[in-house]
Amino acid sequence: EAGVVQSPRYKIIEKKQPVAFWCNPISGHNTLYWYLQNLGQGPELLIRYENEEAVDDSQLPKDRFSAERLKGVDSTLKIQPAELGDSAVYLCASSSSGSSPTGELFFGEGSRLTVL
Amino acid sequence: AQSVSQHNHHVILSEAASLELGCNYSYGGTVNLFWYVQYPGQHLQLLLKYFSGDPLVKGIKGFEAEFIKSKFSFNLRKPSVQWSDTAEYFCAVKAASNTGKLIFGQGTTLQVKP
């Protein structure tokens, strides 16, 4: 079974440029998460989807960040315009248990963004 | 708001030494607790989890963790580490009243010397 797939693995851009990250969750997983991981820190939730609905986007900086999950499968996270402080690893995860509190999250390898 | 604190940011051990990584959380309600591991160059993966029952849970690769409710702790242990255990370890909590939101600690980097 294929895991969570993310692309690109690495991205280097200049500040004020736009960038997009793509995630394909494990087949059949209805819940999808985007996490932000700064160097030396644990992942922080940006947004959670249940199918195509964003059910928790309280931590997403909506002035420059946007996300979508059309058709409830793969998802795109966009930053426009990027700032120096956005340099981090963007992790995608999925789970099959929805709002179940015991559900395990499966993570992708992440997309490392460097903003110059 | 719930939070997770990992006491040790960087731990260095020799092979065969015993390991204990501390994790405390702040939340007054029912929680589910997790330890994730990230080996160099790999994705985060689940090491073990607790959601009910026996507070001593066993995970993969000889790891175990004990949930002590009175101390709000979920410490990770391994009696004898190997060089291959070199990785970053994250404690995480999911509150039952806030389903779906997994909160991570800041992580502990474990370096095992051969």
Tab-separated table of C-alpha atoms in Angstrom:
chain	number	residue	atom	x	y	z
A	1	GLU	CA	0.000	0.000	0.000
A	2	ALA	CA	1.397	3.375	-0.985
A	3	GLY	CA	1.926	5.886	1.780
A	4	VAL	CA	1.165	9.580	1.850
A	5	VAL	CA	2.842	11.203	-1.128
A	6	GLN	CA	3.993	14.795	-1.121
A	7	SER	CA	5.644	16.963	-3.724
A	8	PRO	CA	7.923	18.706	-4.176
A	9	ARG	CA	10.352	17.380	-1.559
A	10	TYR	CA	12.377	20.566	-1.707
A	11	LYS	CA	11.590	24.055	-2.918
A	12	ILE	CA	13.728	27.181	-2.897
A	13	ILE	CA	12.098	30.481	-3.790
A	14	GLU	CA	12.674	34.163	-3.296
A	15	LYS	CA	10.474	36.094	-0.916
A	16	LYS	CA	7.227	37.424	-2.312
A	17	GLN	CA	7.020	34.548	-4.770
A	18	PRO	CA	4.134	32.059	-4.630
A	19	VAL	CA	4.599	28.376	-3.858
A	20	ALA	CA	2.328	25.347	-3.796
A	21	PHE	CA	2.598	21.950	-2.193
A	22	TRP	CA	0.668	18.874	-3.181
A	23	CYS	CA	-0.399	15.896	-1.120
A	24	ASN	CA	-1.982	12.590	-2.038
A	25	PRO	CA	-3.222	10.722	1.045
A	26	ILE	CA	-3.439	6.993	1.549
A	27	SER	CA	-6.284	5.577	-0.501
A	28	GLY	CA	-9.514	5.533	1.454
A	29	HIS	CA	-8.379	7.949	4.138
A	30	ASN	CA	-11.062	10.581	4.541
A	31	THR	CA	-9.152	12.863	6.909
A	32	LEU	CA	-6.244	14.930	5.672
A	33	TYR	CA	-3.982	17.254	7.661
A	34	TRP	CA	-1.401	19.875	6.826
A	35	TYR	CA	1.208	20.505	9.485
A	36	LEU	CA	4.013	23.051	9.669
A	37	GLN	CA	7.311	22.002	11.236
A	38	ASN	CA	9.899	24.629	12.041
A	39	LEU	CA	13.499	23.617	12.700
A	40	GLY	CA	13.864	22.109	16.163
A	41	GLN	CA	10.131	22.136	16.809
A	42	GLY	CA	7.288	19.679	16.688
A	43	PRO	CA	4.687	19.777	13.927
A	44	GLU	CA	1.884	22.327	14.295
A	45	LEU	CA	-1.506	21.831	12.704
A	46	LEU	CA	-2.419	24.255	9.931
A	47	ILE	CA	-5.620	22.731	8.633
A	48	ARG	CA	-7.645	19.524	8.838
A	49	TYR	CA	-10.064	18.216	6.241
A	50	GLU	CA	-12.841	15.714	6.640
A	51	ASN	CA	-13.409	14.675	3.037
A	52	GLU	CA	-13.546	17.971	1.138
A	53	GLU	CA	-14.594	20.098	4.120
A	54	ALA	CA	-12.058	22.098	6.120
A	55	VAL	CA	-13.192	21.398	9.694
A	56	ASP	CA	-10.306	23.083	11.509
A	57	ASP	CA	-8.370	25.915	9.871
A	58	SER	CA	-7.982	28.089	12.946
A	59	GLN	CA	-4.169	28.014	12.739
A	60	LEU	CA	-3.939	28.758	9.024
A	61	PRO	CA	-2.680	32.317	8.301
A	62	LYS	CA	-5.409	33.134	5.848
A	63	ASP	CA	-3.872	36.356	4.597
A	64	ARG	CA	-1.241	34.431	2.656
A	65	PHE	CA	-2.020	30.728	3.040
A	66	SER	CA	-4.788	28.831	1.311
A	67	ALA	CA	-5.624	25.174	0.925
A	68	GLU	CA	-8.056	23.097	-0.996
A	69	ARG	CA	-9.112	19.502	-1.209
A	70	LEU	CA	-11.317	19.229	-4.214
A	71	LYS	CA	-13.171	15.913	-4.536
A	72	GLY	CA	-11.992	14.927	-1.076
A	73	VAL	CA	-8.834	13.159	-2.200
A	74	ASP	CA	-5.598	15.020	-2.862
A	75	SER	CA	-4.916	18.459	-1.503
A	76	THR	CA	-2.906	21.577	-2.305
A	77	LEU	CA	-1.450	24.072	0.139
A	78	LYS	CA	-0.487	27.452	-1.297
A	79	ILE	CA	1.476	30.387	0.046
A	80	GLN	CA	1.245	33.713	-1.717
A	81	PRO	CA	3.356	35.702	-1.226
A	82	ALA	CA	5.993	33.767	0.671
A	83	GLU	CA	7.954	35.439	3.467
A	84	LEU	CA	11.331	34.591	4.964
A	85	GLY	CA	9.639	33.198	8.066
A	86	ASP	CA	7.766	30.636	6.007
A	87	SER	CA	10.930	28.567	5.604
A	88	ALA	CA	9.997	25.248	7.188
A	89	VAL	CA	8.883	21.717	6.422
A	90	TYR	CA	5.257	21.316	5.402
A	91	LEU	CA	3.910	17.920	6.373
A	92	CYS	CA	0.831	16.209	5.084
A	93	ALA	CA	-0.840	13.402	7.002
A	94	SER	CA	-3.939	11.303	6.600
A	95	SER	CA	-6.055	9.002	8.714
A	96	SER	CA	-9.001	6.736	8.152
A	97	SER	CA	-10.751	7.238	11.434
A	98	GLY	CA	-11.968	10.784	10.991
A	99	SER	CA	-12.775	12.380	14.299
A	100	SER	CA	-12.006	9.242	16.281
A	101	PRO	CA	-9.588	10.212	19.049
A	102	THR	CA	-7.605	7.011	18.761
A	103	GLY	CA	-6.879	7.254	15.063
A	104	GLU	CA	-3.303	7.007	13.889
A	105	LEU	CA	-1.977	9.663	11.534
A	106	PHE	CA	0.205	8.571	8.638
A	107	PHE	CA	2.684	11.199	7.518
A	108	GLY	CA	4.325	11.972	4.229
A	109	GLU	CA	8.001	12.822	3.942
A	110	GLY	CA	7.297	16.523	3.875
A	111	SER	CA	8.074	19.440	1.597
A	112	ARG	CA	11.021	21.531	2.730
A	113	LEU	CA	10.628	25.186	1.802
A	114	THR	CA	13.489	27.665	1.811
A	115	VAL	CA	12.618	31.308	1.225
A	116	LEU	CA	15.560	33.546	0.298
B	1	ALA	CA	-5.368	25.160	25.656
B	2	GLN	CA	-3.662	21.828	25.665
B	3	SER	CA	0.105	21.626	25.320
B	4	VAL	CA	2.854	19.031	25.384
B	5	SER	CA	6.287	19.463	26.929
B	6	GLN	CA	9.293	17.242	26.306
B	7	HIS	CA	11.976	17.786	28.903
B	8	ASN	CA	15.056	16.778	26.966
B	9	HIS	CA	15.878	18.443	23.702
B	10	HIS	CA	18.982	16.433	22.916
B	11	VAL	CA	20.043	13.130	24.457
B	12	ILE	CA	23.305	11.306	23.780
B	13	LEU	CA	23.696	7.687	24.880
B	14	SER	CA	26.043	4.809	24.269
B	15	GLU	CA	24.701	1.555	22.863
B	16	ALA	CA	23.116	-0.724	25.478
B	17	ALA	CA	22.335	2.201	27.772
B	18	SER	CA	18.787	2.578	29.048
B	19	LEU	CA	16.579	5.340	27.706
B	20	GLU	CA	13.853	7.407	29.253
B	21	LEU	CA	12.399	10.424	27.478
B	22	GLY	CA	10.086	12.633	29.461
B	23	CYS	CA	6.737	13.929	28.224
B	24	ASN	CA	4.171	15.955	30.123
B	25	TYR	CA	0.935	17.381	28.840
B	26	SER	CA	-1.488	19.966	30.106
B	27	TYR	CA	-5.143	19.121	29.680
B	28	GLY	CA	-7.732	18.348	32.314
B	29	GLY	CA	-9.885	15.957	30.341
B	30	THR	CA	-9.538	12.558	28.752
B	31	VAL	CA	-6.635	12.271	26.369
B	32	ASN	CA	-5.083	9.866	23.953
B	33	LEU	CA	-1.302	9.825	23.866
B	34	PHE	CA	1.211	8.990	21.183
B	35	TRP	CA	4.907	8.733	20.560
B	36	TYR	CA	6.104	9.272	17.005
B	37	VAL	CA	9.626	8.704	15.721
B	38	GLN	CA	11.404	10.254	12.763
B	39	TYR	CA	14.528	8.446	11.595
B	40	PRO	CA	17.036	10.481	9.583
B	41	GLY	CA	15.662	11.203	6.133
B	42	GLN	CA	12.388	9.415	6.793
B	43	HIS	CA	8.819	10.393	7.568
B	44	LEU	CA	7.210	10.498	10.984
B	45	GLN	CA	5.894	7.128	12.053
B	46	LEU	CA	3.955	5.870	15.039
B	47	LEU	CA	5.986	4.214	17.769
B	48	LEU	CA	3.162	3.513	20.200
B	49	LYS	CA	-0.118	4.911	21.489
B	50	TYR	CA	-2.311	4.859	24.560
B	51	PHE	CA	-6.047	5.404	24.598
B	52	SER	CA	-7.394	3.249	27.444
B	53	GLY	CA	-6.724	0.199	29.589
B	54	ASP	CA	-3.293	-0.848	30.794
B	55	PRO	CA	-1.278	2.359	31.301
B	56	LEU	CA	1.896	0.551	30.272
B	57	VAL	CA	1.902	0.257	26.509
B	58	LYS	CA	4.386	-1.517	24.322
B	59	GLY	CA	5.352	-0.364	20.874
B	60	ILE	CA	7.626	-1.360	18.072
B	61	LYS	CA	11.337	-2.047	18.396
B	62	GLY	CA	11.248	-2.704	22.133
B	63	PHE	CA	9.917	0.688	23.159
B	64	GLU	CA	7.338	1.140	25.866
B	65	ALA	CA	5.633	4.065	27.569
B	66	GLU	CA	3.781	4.495	30.815
B	67	PHE	CA	0.790	6.781	31.255
B	68	ILE	CA	0.668	8.265	34.757
B	69	LYS	CA	-2.546	10.227	34.918
B	70	SER	CA	-1.803	11.903	38.249
B	71	LYS	CA	1.433	13.307	36.837
B	72	PHE	CA	0.067	14.105	33.363
B	73	SER	CA	3.014	12.174	32.003
B	74	PHE	CA	3.674	9.678	29.246
B	75	ASN	CA	7.374	8.855	29.373
B	76	LEU	CA	9.024	6.709	26.726
B	77	ARG	CA	11.448	3.975	27.760
B	78	LYS	CA	13.729	1.389	26.269
B	79	PRO	CA	15.972	-0.819	28.410
B	80	SER	CA	18.830	-1.052	25.917
B	81	VAL	CA	19.222	1.316	22.972
B	82	GLN	CA	20.878	0.519	19.677
B	83	TRP	CA	22.694	2.738	17.218
B	84	SER	CA	19.683	2.368	14.895
B	85	ASP	CA	17.498	4.137	17.471
B	86	THR	CA	19.186	7.407	16.573
B	87	ALA	CA	16.244	9.582	15.588
B	88	GLU	CA	13.960	12.377	16.681
B	89	TYR	CA	11.143	11.442	19.030
B	90	PHE	CA	7.895	13.344	19.386
B	91	CYS	CA	5.284	13.000	22.074
B	92	ALA	CA	1.749	13.978	21.030
B	93	VAL	CA	-1.661	14.266	22.638
B	94	LYS	CA	-5.160	14.261	21.245
B	95	ALA	CA	-7.877	15.444	23.578
B	96	ALA	CA	-11.113	13.499	23.414
B	97	SER	CA	-13.097	16.745	23.406
B	98	ASN	CA	-11.131	18.107	20.476
B	99	THR	CA	-11.174	15.166	18.199
B	100	GLY	CA	-8.793	15.081	15.323
B	101	LYS	CA	-6.364	17.685	16.583
B	102	LEU	CA	-3.020	16.131	17.453
B	103	ILE	CA	-0.726	18.413	19.454
B	104	PHE	CA	3.000	17.640	19.357
B	105	GLY	CA	5.801	18.365	21.753
B	106	GLN	CA	8.942	20.051	20.495
B	107	GLY	CA	10.764	16.760	20.052
B	108	THR	CA	13.842	15.080	21.505
B	109	THR	CA	16.829	14.246	19.362
B	110	LEU	CA	18.397	10.966	20.432
B	111	GLN	CA	21.943	10.219	19.348
B	112	VAL	CA	23.229	6.730	20.113
B	113	LYS	CA	26.971	6.242	19.921
B	114	PRO	CA	28.153	2.841	18.702
